[in-house]
Coordinates of C-alpha atoms and ligand atoms in Angstrom, one line a residue:
Chain P
M425 CA -60.8 28.3 55.3
L426 CA -59.5 25.0 56.6
F427 CA -59.9 21.7 54.9
G428 CA -59.3 18.1 56.0
A429 CA -57.4 16.1 53.5
I430 CA -57.0 12.3 53.2
E431 CA -54.7 10.7 50.7
A432 CA -55.6 7.0 51.0
G433 CA -52.9 4.8 49.7
G434 CA -52.3 1.1 49.6
T435 CA -49.5 1.2 52.2
K436 CA -50.4 4.3 54.2
F437 CA -53.1 6.9 54.7
V438 CA -51.7 10.5 54.7
C439 CA -54.0 12.9 56.6
G440 CA -53.6 16.6 56.9
I441 CA -55.1 20.0 57.2
G442 CA -54.7 22.5 54.4
N443 CA -56.0 26.0 53.6
E444 CA -57.5 27.5 50.5
N445 CA -54.1 28.3 49.1
G446 CA -53.1 24.7 49.2
E447 CA -50.7 25.1 52.1
I448 CA -50.4 22.1 54.3
L449 CA -50.5 23.1 57.9
E450 CA -50.4 19.7 59.5
R451 CA -49.7 16.2 58.3
V452 CA -49.6 12.7 59.7
S453 CA -49.7 9.2 58.4
F454 CA -51.1 5.8 59.4
P455 CA -50.4 2.4 57.9
T456 CA -53.1 0.9 55.8
T457 CA -54.3 -2.2 57.6
T458 CA -58.0 -2.9 58.1
P459 CA -60.8 -0.3 57.6
E460 CA -61.6 -0.5 61.3
E461 CA -58.1 0.1 62.5
T462 CA -57.0 2.6 59.9
M463 CA -60.2 4.6 59.8
G464 CA -60.2 4.6 63.6
Q465 CA -56.9 6.4 63.6
V466 CA -58.0 8.8 60.8
I467 CA -61.2 9.8 62.6
N468 CA -59.3 10.2 65.8
F469 CA -56.8 12.6 64.1
F470 CA -59.6 14.8 62.6
K471 CA -62.1 14.7 65.4
D472 CA -61.2 17.9 67.1
K473 CA -60.0 19.8 64.1
Q474 CA -61.7 22.9 62.7
M475 CA -62.7 22.1 59.1
D476 CA -65.0 23.6 56.5
A477 CA -65.0 20.5 54.3
M478 CA -63.0 17.3 53.7
G479 CA -61.5 15.8 50.6
V480 CA -60.6 12.2 50.1
G481 CA -58.3 11.0 47.2
T482 CA -58.0 7.3 47.4
F483 CA -56.6 4.2 45.7
G484 CA -59.2 2.7 43.4
P485 CA -61.2 1.7 41.7
V486 CA -63.8 3.9 43.3
D487 CA -67.3 5.1 42.5
P488 CA -67.0 8.8 41.9
N489 CA -70.5 9.2 40.4
E490 CA -72.6 11.3 42.8
S491 CA -75.9 10.0 41.5
S492 CA -74.9 6.3 42.1
P493 CA -76.0 4.4 45.2
T494 CA -72.4 3.3 45.8
Y495 CA -70.9 6.9 45.5
G496 CA -68.0 7.3 47.8
Y497 CA -67.1 3.6 47.9
I498 CA -63.8 2.0 47.2
T499 CA -65.1 -0.8 44.9
S500 CA -63.4 -3.8 43.3
T501 CA -59.9 -3.4 44.8
P502 CA -57.7 -6.4 45.2
K503 CA -57.3 -5.4 48.8
I504 CA -60.0 -7.7 50.1
K505 CA -60.7 -5.9 53.4
W506 CA -61.3 -2.6 51.6
R507 CA -63.5 -4.0 48.8
N508 CA -66.8 -2.2 48.6
F509 CA -65.9 -0.1 51.6
D510 CA -68.0 3.0 52.0
I511 CA -65.3 5.4 53.0
I512 CA -67.3 8.6 52.6
G513 CA -70.3 7.0 54.4
E514 CA -68.0 6.1 57.3
L515 CA -66.5 9.6 57.5
K516 CA -70.0 11.3 57.3
K517 CA -71.0 9.5 60.4
H518 CA -68.4 11.6 62.2
F519 CA -68.2 14.9 60.3
N520 CA -71.2 16.8 59.1
I521 CA -69.5 18.9 56.4
P522 CA -69.2 18.8 52.6
F523 CA -67.1 16.1 51.1
G524 CA -65.1 15.8 47.9
F525 CA -64.1 12.4 46.7
D526 CA -62.1 10.9 43.8
T527 CA -59.2 8.7 43.0
D528 CA -55.8 9.8 44.4
V529 CA -54.5 10.6 40.9
N530 CA -57.6 12.5 39.7
A531 CA -57.2 14.5 42.9
A532 CA -53.5 15.1 42.3
A533 CA -54.4 16.3 38.7
L534 CA -56.9 18.8 40.2
G535 CA -54.3 19.9 42.8
E536 CA -51.7 20.5 40.1
T537 CA -54.2 22.7 38.2
E538 CA -55.0 24.7 41.3
W539 CA -51.5 25.3 42.8
G540 CA -48.9 23.2 40.9
A541 CA -47.3 22.7 37.6
A542 CA -50.6 23.3 35.7
K543 CA -51.7 26.3 37.7
G544 CA -53.9 28.6 35.6
L545 CA -54.7 25.8 33.1
D546 CA -58.0 24.0 32.8
S547 CA -56.5 20.7 32.0
C548 CA -53.7 18.4 32.9
V549 CA -52.8 14.7 33.3
Y550 CA -51.1 13.5 36.5
M551 CA -49.4 10.2 36.2
T552 CA -47.6 8.5 39.1
V553 CA -44.8 6.0 38.5
G554 CA -44.2 4.2 41.7
T555 CA -45.2 0.8 43.1
G556 CA -47.9 0.9 40.4
I557 CA -48.7 3.3 37.7
G558 CA -51.8 5.4 37.9
G559 CA -53.1 8.4 36.2
G560 CA -55.8 11.0 36.6
A561 CA -57.0 13.9 34.4
V562 CA -58.7 17.2 34.5
I563 CA -60.3 18.4 31.3
R564 CA -62.1 21.7 31.0
G565 CA -61.7 22.2 34.8
E566 CA -63.3 18.9 35.7
M567 CA -61.9 15.5 36.7
V568 CA -62.5 12.9 34.1
H569 CA -65.2 10.4 34.8
G570 CA -67.3 8.3 32.5
M571 CA -68.0 4.6 32.8
L572 CA -65.4 4.7 35.6
H573 CA -62.3 6.9 35.9
P574 CA -59.0 6.8 34.1
E575 CA -56.8 3.7 34.8
M576 CA -53.9 4.8 32.7
G577 CA -51.4 2.4 34.3
H578 CA -52.6 -0.4 32.2
I579 CA -52.5 0.9 28.6
L580 CA -50.8 -1.3 26.0
V581 CA -47.2 -0.5 25.1
K582 CA -44.9 -1.7 22.5
R583 CA -41.9 -3.7 23.7
H584 CA -38.5 -2.0 23.5
P585 CA -36.5 -4.1 21.0
E586 CA -33.7 -4.9 23.5
D587 CA -36.1 -5.7 26.4
D588 CA -37.0 -9.3 27.0
F589 CA -38.5 -8.8 30.5
A590 CA -41.8 -10.6 30.5
G591 CA -43.6 -8.0 32.5
N592 CA -45.2 -8.3 35.9
C593 CA -48.8 -7.0 35.8
P594 CA -50.9 -9.8 37.3
Y595 CA -53.7 -8.9 34.9
H596 CA -51.9 -8.1 31.6
Q597 CA -48.2 -9.0 32.1
D598 CA -46.6 -6.5 29.8
C599 CA -48.9 -3.5 30.0
L600 CA -47.4 -0.1 31.0
E601 CA -47.4 -0.9 34.7
G602 CA -46.1 -4.4 34.1
M603 CA -43.1 -3.0 32.2
A604 CA -42.4 0.4 33.8
A605 CA -43.5 0.6 37.5
G606 CA -40.8 0.5 40.2
P607 CA -41.2 -3.3 40.8
A608 CA -40.8 -4.0 37.1
I609 CA -37.5 -2.1 37.1
E610 CA -36.3 -4.1 40.1
K611 CA -37.3 -7.4 38.6
R612 CA -35.8 -6.7 35.2
W613 CA -32.4 -5.6 36.5
G614 CA -32.2 -7.4 39.9
K615 CA -31.8 -4.2 41.8
K616 CA -33.9 -1.3 42.9
G617 CA -34.2 1.7 40.6
I618 CA -32.4 3.9 43.1
E619 CA -29.3 1.7 42.9
L620 CA -29.3 1.8 39.0
Q621 CA -29.0 5.6 38.7
E622 CA -25.8 5.3 36.7
V623 CA -26.9 2.7 34.3
D624 CA -28.1 4.6 31.2
K625 CA -29.8 1.6 29.5
V626 CA -32.2 1.3 32.5
W627 CA -33.5 4.8 31.9
E628 CA -33.5 4.6 28.2
I629 CA -35.9 1.6 28.4
E630 CA -38.0 3.2 31.1
A631 CA -38.4 6.4 29.1
Y632 CA -39.3 4.4 26.0
Y633 CA -42.4 3.1 27.8
L634 CA -43.4 6.3 29.6
A635 CA -43.1 8.2 26.3
Q636 CA -45.6 5.9 24.7
A637 CA -48.0 6.6 27.5
A638 CA -47.5 10.3 27.1
V639 CA -48.1 10.1 23.3
N640 CA -51.3 8.1 23.7
L641 CA -52.5 10.6 26.3
I642 CA -51.8 13.4 23.9
Y643 CA -53.8 11.7 21.2
T644 CA -56.8 10.8 23.4
L645 CA -57.1 13.5 26.2
S646 CA -54.9 16.2 24.7
P647 CA -54.0 17.7 28.1
K648 CA -52.4 21.1 28.4
K649 CA -49.8 19.7 30.7
I650 CA -48.5 16.2 31.6
V651 CA -47.2 15.9 35.1
L652 CA -45.2 12.8 36.0
G653 CA -44.7 12.0 39.7
G654 CA -44.0 9.1 42.0
G655 CA -40.9 7.5 43.3
V656 CA -39.4 6.4 40.0
M657 CA -39.7 10.0 38.6
H658 CA -37.2 11.1 41.2
Q659 CA -34.7 9.9 38.6
K660 CA -34.8 13.4 36.9
Q661 CA -32.7 12.2 34.0
L662 CA -35.8 10.5 32.7
F663 CA -37.5 13.8 31.8
P664 CA -35.3 14.8 28.9
I665 CA -35.3 11.3 27.4
I666 CA -39.1 11.1 27.7
R667 CA -39.5 14.4 25.9
E668 CA -37.1 13.5 23.2
N669 CA -39.0 10.2 22.6
V670 CA -42.3 11.9 22.6
K671 CA -41.2 14.3 19.9
E672 CA -39.8 11.4 17.8
L673 CA -43.0 9.3 18.2
L674 CA -45.3 12.2 17.3
N675 CA -43.0 13.0 14.4
G676 CA -44.5 16.4 13.7
Y677 CA -48.1 15.3 13.7
V678 CA -49.2 17.5 16.6
Q679 CA -48.2 21.0 15.7
T680 CA -48.7 22.9 18.9
N681 CA -46.2 25.2 20.7
E682 CA -46.4 23.0 23.7
I683 CA -44.8 20.2 21.7
L684 CA -42.7 22.0 19.1
S685 CA -41.1 24.6 21.2
D686 CA -42.0 24.3 24.9
I687 CA -41.9 20.6 25.6
D688 CA -39.6 21.2 28.6
Q689 CA -42.6 23.0 30.1
Y690 CA -45.1 20.5 28.9
I691 CA -43.9 17.2 30.4
V692 CA -42.8 18.1 33.9
P693 CA -42.5 16.9 37.5
P694 CA -45.3 17.8 40.0
G695 CA -45.2 21.4 41.0
L696 CA -46.4 20.2 44.4
G697 CA -43.7 17.6 44.7
D698 CA -44.5 14.8 47.1
N699 CA -47.4 16.8 48.4
A700 CA -49.3 16.4 45.1
G701 CA -51.6 13.8 46.5
L702 CA -52.4 15.5 49.8
C703 CA -52.8 18.9 48.1
G704 CA -55.1 17.2 45.6
A705 CA -57.3 16.1 48.5
V706 CA -57.4 19.7 49.8
A707 CA -58.4 20.8 46.3
L708 CA -61.3 18.2 46.4
A709 CA -62.5 19.7 49.7
K710 CA -62.2 23.2 48.3
K711 CA -64.2 22.2 45.2
A712 CA -66.8 20.6 47.5
C713 CA -67.4 24.0 49.0
G714 CA -68.0 25.4 45.5
I715 CA -64.9 27.6 45.5
Chain Z
M1332 CA -86.0 25.6 15.4
L1333 CA -83.9 25.1 12.3
F1334 CA -80.2 24.7 12.1
G1335 CA -77.7 24.8 9.3
A1336 CA -75.2 22.0 9.4
I1337 CA -71.9 21.5 7.6
E1338 CA -69.8 18.3 7.8
A1339 CA -66.6 19.4 6.1
G1340 CA -64.7 16.4 4.9
G1341 CA -61.5 15.9 2.9
T1342 CA -63.3 14.7 -0.2
K1343 CA -66.7 16.4 0.2
F1344 CA -68.7 19.0 2.2
V1345 CA -72.1 17.7 3.3
C1346 CA -74.5 20.5 4.0
G1347 CA -78.0 20.3 5.4
I1348 CA -80.8 21.7 7.5
G1349 CA -81.8 19.9 10.7
N1350 CA -84.2 20.6 13.5
E1351 CA -83.9 20.4 17.3
N1352 CA -84.7 16.7 17.2
G1353 CA -81.8 15.9 15.0
E1354 CA -84.0 15.3 12.0
I1355 CA -82.3 16.1 8.7
L1356 CA -84.8 18.0 6.5
E1357 CA -82.5 18.7 3.5
R1358 CA -79.1 17.5 2.5
V1359 CA -76.7 18.2 -0.4
S1360 CA -72.9 17.8 -0.9
F1361 CA -70.2 19.5 -2.8
P1362 CA -66.7 18.3 -3.6
T1363 CA -63.8 19.6 -1.5
T1364 CA -61.7 21.6 -3.9
T1365 CA -60.5 25.1 -3.0
P1366 CA -61.9 27.2 -0.2
E1367 CA -63.1 29.8 -2.7
E1368 CA -65.0 27.3 -4.9
T1369 CA -66.3 25.0 -2.2
M1370 CA -67.3 27.7 0.3
G1371 CA -69.0 29.6 -2.6
Q1372 CA -71.2 26.6 -3.2
V1373 CA -71.8 26.2 0.6
I1374 CA -72.8 29.8 1.1
N1375 CA -75.0 29.7 -2.0
F1376 CA -76.8 26.7 -0.6
F1377 CA -77.5 28.3 2.8
K1378 CA -78.1 31.9 1.7
D1379 CA -81.9 31.8 1.5
K1380 CA -82.5 29.3 4.3
Q1381 CA -84.2 30.1 7.6
M1382 CA -81.7 29.2 10.3
D1383 CA -81.4 29.9 14.0
A1384 CA -77.8 28.9 14.2
M1385 CA -75.1 27.0 12.3
G1386 CA -72.8 24.1 13.2
V1387 CA -69.6 23.2 11.5
G1388 CA -67.9 19.8 12.1
T1389 CA -64.7 19.7 10.1
F1390 CA -61.6 17.7 9.2
G1391 CA -58.8 18.9 11.3
P1392 CA -56.7 19.9 13.0
V1393 CA -58.8 22.9 14.0
D1394 CA -58.6 25.5 16.7
P1395 CA -61.8 24.9 18.9
N1396 CA -60.7 27.2 21.7
E1397 CA -63.1 30.1 21.8
S1398 CA -60.7 32.4 23.5
S1399 CA -57.9 31.9 20.9
P1400 CA -57.3 34.4 18.1
T1401 CA -57.5 31.6 15.6
Y1402 CA -60.7 30.1 16.9
G1403 CA -62.7 28.7 14.1
Y1404 CA -59.7 28.0 11.8
I1405 CA -58.7 24.8 10.2
T1406 CA -55.0 24.9 11.1
S1407 CA -52.1 22.7 10.1
T1408 CA -53.9 20.3 7.7
P1409 CA -51.8 18.6 5.0
K1410 CA -54.4 20.0 2.5
I1411 CA -52.3 23.1 1.6
K1412 CA -55.2 25.2 0.3
W1413 CA -57.1 24.8 3.4
R1414 CA -54.3 25.4 5.8
N1415 CA -55.0 28.2 8.3
F1416 CA -58.4 28.8 6.7
D1417 CA -60.8 30.8 8.8
I1418 CA -63.9 28.8 8.0
I1419 CA -66.1 30.3 10.8
G1420 CA -64.9 33.8 9.9
E1421 CA -65.8 33.3 6.3
L1422 CA -69.3 32.0 7.2
K1423 CA -69.9 34.9 9.6
K1424 CA -69.5 37.3 6.8
H1425 CA -72.7 35.9 5.4
F1426 CA -74.7 34.7 8.3
N1427 CA -75.2 36.7 11.4
I1428 CA -76.3 33.9 13.7
P1429 CA -74.6 31.8 16.5
F1430 CA -72.0 29.3 15.4
G1431 CA -70.9 26.0 16.8
F1432 CA -67.5 24.6 15.7
D1433 CA -65.5 21.5 16.3
T1434 CA -63.8 18.6 14.6
D1435 CA -66.2 16.3 12.6
V1436 CA -65.6 13.5 15.1
N1437 CA -66.1 15.5 18.2
A1438 CA -69.3 16.7 16.6
A1439 CA -70.3 13.2 15.8
A1440 CA -69.7 12.2 19.4
L1441 CA -71.9 15.0 20.5
G1442 CA -74.6 14.0 18.1
E1443 CA -74.5 10.4 19.3
T1444 CA -75.1 11.6 22.9
E1445 CA -78.0 13.8 21.8
W1446 CA -79.9 11.5 19.5
G1447 CA -77.9 8.3 18.7
A1448 CA -76.3 5.3 20.3
A1449 CA -75.3 7.2 23.5
K1450 CA -78.6 9.1 23.9
G1451 CA -79.2 9.9 27.5
L1452 CA -75.5 9.5 28.5
D1453 CA -73.1 12.3 29.2
S1454 CA -70.1 10.7 27.6
C1455 CA -69.1 8.7 24.6
V1456 CA -66.3 8.2 22.1
Y1457 CA -67.0 8.3 18.4
M1458 CA -64.3 6.7 16.2
T1459 CA -64.6 6.6 12.4
V1460 CA -62.6 3.9 10.5
G1461 CA -62.6 5.0 6.9
T1462 CA -60.0 6.6 4.6
G1463 CA -58.3 7.6 7.9
I1464 CA -59.1 6.9 11.5
G1465 CA -60.4 9.8 13.6
G1466 CA -62.0 10.0 17.0
G1467 CA -63.8 12.5 19.1
A1468 CA -65.1 12.4 22.7
V1469 CA -67.7 13.8 25.0
I1470 CA -67.0 13.7 28.7
R1471 CA -69.4 15.1 31.3
G1472 CA -71.5 16.5 28.4
E1473 CA -68.7 18.5 26.8
M1474 CA -66.5 17.8 23.8
V1475 CA -62.9 17.0 24.9
H1476 CA -60.4 19.9 24.2
G1477 CA -57.2 20.7 25.9
M1478 CA -53.9 21.5 24.2
L1479 CA -55.8 20.5 21.0
H1480 CA -58.5 18.0 20.5
P1481 CA -58.4 14.2 20.3
E1482 CA -56.4 12.7 17.4
M1483 CA -57.2 9.1 18.2
G1484 CA -56.3 7.7 14.8
H1485 CA -52.6 7.8 15.6
I1486 CA -52.2 6.0 18.8
L1487 CA -49.6 3.3 19.0
V1488 CA -50.7 -0.3 18.6
K1489 CA -48.9 -3.7 19.0
R1490 CA -48.4 -5.6 15.8
H1491 CA -50.5 -8.7 15.2
P1492 CA -48.1 -11.7 15.3
E1493 CA -49.1 -12.8 11.8
D1494 CA -49.1 -9.3 10.3
D1495 CA -46.0 -8.2 8.4
F1496 CA -47.6 -5.2 6.7
A1497 CA -45.3 -2.2 7.2
G1498 CA -48.1 0.3 7.8
N1499 CA -48.9 3.3 5.7
C1500 CA -49.3 6.3 7.9
P1501 CA -47.0 9.0 6.4
Y1502 CA -46.1 10.2 9.9
H1503 CA -45.9 7.1 11.9
Q1504 CA -46.0 4.2 9.6
D1505 CA -47.6 1.5 11.8
C1506 CA -49.8 3.6 14.1
L1507 CA -53.5 2.6 14.4
E1508 CA -54.4 4.5 11.2
G1509 CA -51.4 3.1 9.4
M1510 CA -52.4 -0.5 10.2
A1511 CA -56.2 -0.4 10.3
A1512 CA -57.8 2.4 8.1
G1513 CA -59.4 1.4 4.8
P1514 CA -56.3 2.0 2.6
A1515 CA -54.2 -0.1 5.0
I1516 CA -56.5 -3.0 4.5
E1517 CA -56.4 -2.5 0.7
K1518 CA -52.6 -2.3 0.6
R1519 CA -52.1 -5.2 2.9
W1520 CA -54.3 -7.6 1.0
G1521 CA -54.2 -6.1 -2.5
K1522 CA -58.0 -5.7 -2.6
K1523 CA -60.6 -3.3 -1.1
G1524 CA -62.2 -4.2 2.2
I1525 CA -65.5 -4.7 0.6
E1526 CA -64.2 -7.5 -1.7
L1527 CA -62.6 -9.2 1.3
Q1528 CA -65.8 -9.8 3.3
E1529 CA -65.5 -13.6 3.3
V1530 CA -61.8 -13.7 4.3
D1531 CA -61.9 -14.2 8.1
K1532 CA -58.2 -13.4 8.7
V1533 CA -58.7 -9.9 7.3
W1534 CA -61.2 -9.1 10.0
E1535 CA -59.4 -10.9 12.8
I1536 CA -56.4 -8.7 12.2
E1537 CA -58.5 -5.6 11.8
A1538 CA -60.4 -6.3 15.0
Y1539 CA -57.1 -6.9 16.8
Y1540 CA -56.0 -3.3 16.2
L1541 CA -59.4 -1.7 16.8
A1542 CA -59.7 -3.6 20.1
Q1543 CA -56.4 -2.1 21.2
A1544 CA -57.7 1.3 20.5
A1545 CA -60.9 0.7 22.4
V1546 CA -58.9 -0.6 25.4
N1547 CA -56.7 2.4 25.5
L1548 CA -59.7 4.7 25.3
I1549 CA -61.3 2.8 28.2
Y1550 CA -58.2 3.3 30.3
T1551 CA -57.8 7.0 29.5
L1552 CA -61.2 8.5 28.8
S1553 CA -63.4 5.8 30.3
P1554 CA -66.4 6.7 28.0
K1555 CA -69.9 5.4 28.8
K1556 CA -70.2 4.2 25.2
I1557 CA -67.8 3.5 22.3
V1558 CA -69.3 4.2 18.9
L1559 CA -67.5 2.9 15.8
G1560 CA -68.5 4.3 12.4
G1561 CA -67.0 4.9 9.0
G1562 CA -66.9 2.8 5.8
V1563 CA -64.8 -0.1 7.2
M1564 CA -67.3 -0.6 10.1
H1565 CA -69.9 -1.5 7.5
Q1566 CA -68.3 -5.0 8.0
K1567 CA -70.6 -5.8 10.9
Q1568 CA -68.8 -9.0 11.7
L1569 CA -66.1 -6.9 13.2
F1570 CA -68.1 -5.9 16.2
P1571 CA -68.3 -9.3 18.0
I1572 CA -64.6 -9.9 17.3
I1573 CA -63.6 -6.5 18.7
R1574 CA -65.8 -7.0 21.8
E1575 CA -64.2 -10.4 22.4
N1576 CA -60.7 -9.0 22.0
V1577 CA -61.5 -6.1 24.4
K1578 CA -62.6 -8.5 27.1
E1579 CA -59.5 -10.6 26.6
L1580 CA -57.2 -7.6 26.7
L1581 CA -58.8 -6.1 29.8
N1582 CA -58.7 -9.5 31.4
G1583 CA -61.1 -8.6 34.3
Y1584 CA -59.3 -5.4 35.2
V1585 CA -62.3 -3.1 34.6
Q1586 CA -65.2 -4.5 36.6
T1587 CA -68.1 -2.6 35.2
N1588 CA -71.4 -3.9 34.0
E1589 CA -70.8 -2.3 30.6
I1590 CA -67.8 -4.6 30.1
L1591 CA -68.7 -7.7 32.1
S1592 CA -72.3 -8.1 31.0
D1593 CA -73.4 -5.5 28.5
I1594 CA -70.5 -5.2 26.1
D1595 CA -72.8 -5.8 23.1
Q1596 CA -74.4 -2.5 24.1
Y1597 CA -71.1 -0.8 24.9
I1598 CA -69.1 -1.1 21.6
V1599 CA -71.7 -0.3 19.0
P1600 CA -72.3 1.2 15.5
P1601 CA -73.5 4.8 15.2
G1602 CA -77.2 5.2 16.2
L1603 CA -77.3 7.9 13.6
G1604 CA -75.8 5.7 10.9
D1605 CA -74.2 7.6 8.1
N1606 CA -75.8 10.8 9.3
A1607 CA -73.6 10.8 12.4
G1608 CA -71.4 13.6 11.1
L1609 CA -74.2 15.8 9.8
C1610 CA -76.4 15.3 12.9
G1611 CA -73.3 16.1 14.9
A1612 CA -73.1 19.5 13.1
V1613 CA -76.8 20.0 14.0
A1614 CA -76.0 19.3 17.6
L1615 CA -73.2 21.8 17.5
A1616 CA -75.6 24.5 16.2
K1617 CA -78.1 23.5 18.9
K1618 CA -75.5 23.8 21.6
A1619 CA -74.5 27.2 20.2
C1620 CA -78.0 28.3 21.0
G1621 CA -77.6 27.1 24.6
I1622 CA -80.2 24.4 24.3
Ligands
ADP1891 N1 -35.2 7.7 43.9 C1 -35.8 6.6 43.3 N2 -35.3 6.2 42.1 C2 -35.8 5.1 41.5 N3 -36.8 4.4 41.9 C3 -37.4 4.8 43.1 C4 -36.9 5.9 43.8 N4 -37.7 6.1 44.9 C5 -38.6 5.1 44.9 N5 -38.5 4.4 43.8 C6 -39.3 3.2 43.4 O1 -40.6 3.6 43.3 C7 -41.5 2.6 43.9 C8 -42.2 3.3 45.1 O2 -43.0 4.3 44.6 P1 -43.5 5.5 45.5 O3 -44.2 6.5 44.6 O4 -42.4 6.0 46.4 O5 -44.6 4.8 46.4 P2 -46.1 4.2 46.1 O6 -46.3 4.1 44.7 O7 -46.1 2.9 46.8 O8 -47.0 5.3 46.7 C9 -40.6 1.5 44.4 O9 -40.6 0.5 43.4 C10 -39.2 2.1 44.4 O10 -38.2 1.2 44.1
ADP1892 N1 -68.6 -1.9 3.1 C1 -67.2 -1.7 3.3 N2 -66.5 -2.7 3.7 C2 -65.1 -2.5 3.9 N3 -64.5 -1.4 3.7 C3 -65.2 -0.3 3.2 C4 -66.6 -0.4 3.0 N4 -67.1 0.8 2.6 C5 -66.0 1.6 2.6 N5 -64.9 1.0 2.9 C6 -63.5 1.5 3.0 O1 -63.6 2.7 3.8 C7 -62.8 3.7 3.3 C8 -63.7 4.9 3.0 O2 -64.2 5.3 4.2 P1 -65.5 6.2 4.4 O3 -65.9 6.3 5.8 O4 -66.6 5.6 3.5 O5 -65.1 7.6 3.8 P2 -64.2 8.8 4.4 O6 -63.3 8.2 5.5 O7 -63.3 9.2 3.2 O8 -65.1 9.8 4.8 C9 -62.2 3.1 2.0 O9 -60.9 2.8 2.3 C10 -63.1 2.0 1.7 O10 -62.3 0.9 1.0
ZN1893 ZN1 -51.8 -4.2 33.6
ZN1894 ZN1 -50.1 7.9 12.3

C-alpha cells in the first residue's frame, strides 16, 4: 500500500510517500507561508500520486476529535494566517481517500511505536526539543486526546540553582520550553547550541530541565518508552546526563526494570531519526485504513 | 446485576456490594493488618453473597498488566507484609467469577466517568489529597497503564515563595505529596488541616501546589475533567483558589471552553463523594463483565 504523508511544521511542510513498512519512497518540502500558497504546493505534489490514504501530523493546537464540527482544523495557533484553518477539509476537496490527522508529535509517537524505538510496545512518549518543545503520547495503542491533546512543552520546571536566565516563553516565561528549547539555550549563553558542544555546564543545565519533564511524564502517563528528538537532542551527550538525573529524581520510587536496570533503553533518541515526523504521518494514514 | 467491590487502603479495607447503576447496597470495613487476617475477614464477608463479578481497587504500586505473570499483585509497597501479595490470586481461590483490578485511584477515575462528576465523558483524572496524594486517569474510556500506572502524587512542584517547609516525602522531600498531603499541612503549621480552616494562608499555599499539579496534568494527559477528592479537599474553599491559580499559570495557552469559561465545572469534587473509591471498584467489576 502507498500512503501520502504530511508533516506540517511552522517553518516548512514536509510531504512524502511511504509504504506500510514505514519506508519513505519520496520526500519534498515547501516553506510554510500562507495556507493558499503552501497548500497549493502540497496539493500539486500529491495530485498525481497513487495513495490509499493520507496522514497529516501538524503543528497545533489542533482539533483531533472526530465527532467535533471543527475536526481536522488547526485551531488557536499564534500563526494568524493558519488560525482555524480546515486543513483536512481542504485536502478532502482534492483527495477522496481516508485521512488520519493529529499533532505532529502525537503522530511521531505513533510512528515510533510502529517502526521506531518503541516498536512492539503499546505506549511511548515522543518529545521534540527544537525551536519549541512539544510532546505526544501513545497509551494502550492510541494517541492521547482528551480535552485537547498533550502540550508537554509548557510544564512547570524547577530552576537549576546556578541558572538565572529569565526564560523566554511568551506565555509562561520559565516553563520547560522557556528554559530548555533551542532559542532558550542561545539566549542564555549568547551562542547557538551547536557552538556550545564543549561547554559541559550548558548540557548539565539542559539535562536538569529535560529530566524533570521525563520524571513528570513517568508519574502521569507512565509510558513504556521516552523518545527525545529534535535539533537540540543531536547533542548526544545529553542522554546519559538526563538518565542519571531521572534516576536521582525518582530516587527509587518507581521500581521497574525499565528504570532500575534498563534506563539506557528507556530514554532514547528516535528510532526513525529525523524521519520520525514524516513516518508518523505515514502511520496516521495506515491507521486510517484500519491496519 | 450484583458486584462485589473492594477498596483496599493502607489503613482499612472497605468492602461492599453494588449494582450496575453504581448504587452501594451494603458496606463494611476492616482494618488493614496482615494479609492473612484482613483477607480472612474480606473473604468471610463476601462468601455467601450473590455476585456476578468482583472489582478490586487497591493501594499500590500494583501490576495491572493482564499479560504479566504478576498480574493482580500488590508489588513494591513499603508495607512489608503486603509486598508482592497476589491479592487477585487469593480471591480467585474462593470466588470463581470475573475480576477487575487496578489502583484505587484509577478505579475511582473510572467510577467518576461511569456515575460521577465525569459521567458521559471518556476521560478524567481523579486525584486524592489525603494521608498521601495519589492520582488515576481514564483516557479514551480506558484506565491509563504503561510501564506502570500513574503515580501523580510525586510530581515536582515549585516552592511557594513564602513557604520554607522542607517537605516530608521520604523519597523526594518536597514533591507534591511532600508539600501538600494532609500530614505536610499538619507538620508545616503544627495543627491538623481541619483546625486551620480559618487561616487563609494555609489554603493559599495548599492551592498553589495543587494548581501546579492540575496544570501539569492538563499539559500531559489533557483530561476532560479533573476530580479532586480525599480528606483535605473537604476544605471546599480550596476549589476557587485552585481554579484561579490554574488560569493564571496557563495564562491563555490552553484555549478551551473548559478552561476559559467553564473552569468551575472542570476542576470539581468527586460526584460520588466519599464513595468514589468503592464505586470505582464496582465499576471495575462491571467492566470485567464487559458491560
Ligand atoms: N546539533 C545541534 N546542537 C544543538 N542545538 C541544535 C542542533 N541542531 C539544531 N539545534 C537547535 O535546535 C533548534 C531547531 O530545532 P529543530 O528541531 O532542528 O527544528 P524545529 O524545531 O524548528 O522543527 C534551534 O534552536 C537550533 O539552535
Ligand atoms: N475536613 C478536613 N480538612 C482538612 N484536612 C482534613 C480533613 N479531613 C481529613 N483531613 C486530612 O486528610 C488526611 C486523611 O485523608 P483521608 O482522605 O481522610 O484518608 P486516607 O488518605 O488515609 O485514605 C489527614 O492528614 C487529615 O488531617
Ligand atoms: Zn510556556
Ligand atoms: Zn515524593
